[in-house]
Tab-separated table of C-alpha atoms in Angstrom:
chain	number	residue	atom	x	y	z
A	1	MET	CA	-50.240	200.489	24.776
A	2	LYS	CA	-46.858	201.568	26.096
A	3	LYS	CA	-43.871	199.381	25.374
A	4	MET	CA	-42.439	197.784	28.518
A	5	GLU	CA	-38.717	197.222	28.650
A	6	ASN	CA	-37.042	194.552	30.737
A	7	SER	CA	-33.518	195.862	31.324
A	8	PHE	CA	-31.173	197.091	34.023
A	9	VAL	CA	-27.778	198.710	34.517
A	10	VAL	CA	-26.201	198.490	37.966
A	11	THR	CA	-22.747	198.964	39.464
A	12	GLY	CA	-21.480	196.992	42.430
A	13	PHE	CA	-18.805	194.753	43.879
A	14	VAL	CA	-18.590	191.038	43.099
A	15	GLY	CA	-19.423	189.250	46.374
A	16	LYS	CA	-17.316	186.127	45.773
A	17	ASP	CA	-15.565	184.442	42.868
A	18	ALA	CA	-18.033	183.318	40.207
A	19	SER	CA	-19.190	179.713	40.036
A	20	ILE	CA	-18.653	178.639	36.421
A	21	HIS	CA	-20.419	175.656	34.856
A	22	GLN	CA	-19.531	174.454	31.372
A	23	PHE	CA	-21.989	172.687	29.078
A	24	THR	CA	-21.602	171.287	25.563
A	25	THR	CA	-21.724	174.609	23.685
A	26	ALA	CA	-22.079	177.283	26.382
A	27	SER	CA	-20.983	178.176	29.899
A	28	VAL	CA	-22.710	180.053	32.702
A	29	ALA	CA	-21.066	182.118	35.413
A	30	ARG	CA	-23.144	182.705	38.547
A	31	PHE	CA	-22.075	185.362	41.037
A	32	SER	CA	-23.448	187.812	43.566
A	33	LEU	CA	-23.161	191.560	43.170
A	34	ALA	CA	-23.178	193.806	46.237
A	35	ILE	CA	-25.039	197.025	45.489
A	36	SER	CA	-25.845	199.920	47.791
A	37	ARG	CA	-27.321	203.375	47.897
A	38	ASN	CA	-27.395	206.272	50.305
A	39	GLU	CA	-30.680	207.112	51.974
A	40	LYS	CA	-31.380	210.350	53.781
A	41	ASN	CA	-33.846	210.479	56.657
A	42	GLY	CA	-33.932	214.032	57.981
A	43	ASP	CA	-30.354	214.913	58.945
A	44	GLU	CA	-29.285	211.268	59.068
A	45	ASN	CA	-27.606	209.480	56.166
A	46	SER	CA	-27.523	205.710	55.976
A	47	ARG	CA	-26.281	203.212	53.429
A	48	THR	CA	-28.574	200.363	52.400
A	49	SER	CA	-26.906	197.362	50.792
A	50	ALA	CA	-28.117	194.177	49.128
A	51	PHE	CA	-26.645	191.207	47.287
A	52	MET	CA	-28.157	190.432	43.889
A	53	ASN	CA	-27.858	187.043	42.127
A	54	VAL	CA	-26.467	187.420	38.615
A	55	GLU	CA	-25.806	184.916	35.853
A	56	ALA	CA	-23.943	185.421	32.590
A	57	TRP	CA	-24.055	183.010	29.657
A	58	ARG	CA	-21.371	182.830	26.982
A	59	LYS	CA	-20.472	180.423	24.191
A	60	ASN	CA	-17.562	178.260	25.324
A	61	GLU	CA	-15.112	180.012	23.006
A	62	ASN	CA	-16.028	183.418	24.523
A	63	THR	CA	-15.619	182.819	28.263
A	64	SER	CA	-12.437	184.861	28.788
A	65	SER	CA	-14.542	187.710	30.226
A	66	PHE	CA	-15.406	185.427	33.164
A	67	ASP	CA	-11.874	186.116	34.464
A	68	ARG	CA	-13.176	189.509	35.708
A	69	LEU	CA	-15.728	187.872	38.018
A	70	VAL	CA	-13.581	187.749	41.144
A	71	LYS	CA	-14.430	188.808	44.674
A	72	GLY	CA	-14.124	192.555	45.185
A	73	ALA	CA	-14.102	193.555	41.502
A	74	LEU	CA	-16.096	196.733	40.868
A	75	LEU	CA	-18.248	196.079	37.792
A	76	THR	CA	-21.043	197.688	35.854
A	77	VAL	CA	-23.505	195.026	34.749
A	78	GLU	CA	-26.143	195.414	32.019
A	79	GLY	CA	-28.855	192.899	31.275
A	80	TYR	CA	-32.435	191.783	31.856
A	81	PHE	CA	-34.552	190.232	34.613
A	82	LYS	CA	-35.494	186.540	34.384
A	83	PRO	CA	-38.207	185.190	36.693
A	84	GLU	CA	-37.860	181.560	37.811
A	85	GLU	CA	-40.481	179.329	39.413
A	86	TRP	CA	-40.100	175.806	40.793
A	87	GLN	CA	-41.689	173.342	43.150
A	88	ASP	CA	-39.644	171.609	45.853
A	89	ALA	CA	-39.934	167.957	46.951
A	90	GLU	CA	-42.661	168.852	49.480
A	91	GLY	CA	-44.749	170.543	46.776
A	92	VAL	CA	-44.052	174.103	47.973
A	93	LYS	CA	-43.858	176.617	45.126
A	94	HIS	CA	-40.917	179.020	45.075
A	95	ASN	CA	-39.954	181.923	42.847
A	96	ARG	CA	-37.118	184.370	42.430
A	97	VAL	CA	-35.794	186.873	39.952
A	98	ILE	CA	-32.344	186.410	38.443
A	99	LEU	CA	-30.417	189.251	36.828
A	100	VAL	CA	-29.049	187.946	33.526
A	101	ALA	CA	-25.935	189.863	32.499
A	102	THR	CA	-25.628	190.504	28.784
A	103	LYS	CA	-22.612	192.807	29.388
A	104	PHE	CA	-20.303	193.462	32.289
A	105	TYR	CA	-17.237	195.656	32.418
A	106	GLU	CA	-14.928	197.411	34.851
A	107	ALA	CA	-16.765	200.322	36.450
A	108	VAL	CA	-15.425	203.834	36.359
A	109	GLU	CA	-15.163	205.121	39.911
A	110	LYS	CA	-16.604	208.594	40.327
A	111	GLU	CA	-14.676	211.104	42.368
A	112	ASN	CA	-16.534	212.802	45.186
A	113	THR	CA	-16.657	216.522	44.531
A	114	PRO	CA	-17.285	219.097	47.240
A	115	ASP	CA	-20.744	220.691	47.172
A	116	SER	CA	-19.172	224.014	46.246
A	117	GLN	CA	-17.859	222.507	42.992
A	118	GLN	CA	-21.172	220.988	41.936
A	119	GLY	CA	-23.262	223.033	39.552
A	120	LYS	CA	-20.359	225.166	38.273
A	121	THR	CA	-19.994	225.369	34.547
A	122	GLN	CA	-16.707	224.759	32.780
A	123	LYS	CA	-16.421	228.541	32.267
A	124	ASP	CA	-16.638	229.146	36.057
A	125	LYS	CA	-13.703	226.876	36.883
């Protein structure tokens, strides 16, 4: 049987300042991350975007990294998917998937290179 891995790495912009909740020994920061990708349909290019819900847990003495979770920050987030299920007051079952961030750090912006530069080796430049 093949080993299944539950992990992700994604880069995007923080949608709004994180909501931080402190408990006895740990704190959680909840924030949205705007991600997008280019899609090509024939000669047409379009950008598809989505907001993902992310949460990051840290021990109370290690929450200084939460200072990076401000609207507009470009971050790379690494972590795992956590499914959640619950039943509301009317008995309707709900579910969602939360991205749990184990690491997040400032993303390195890639420069756009002209097509003519792509594929050249270091020797060709």
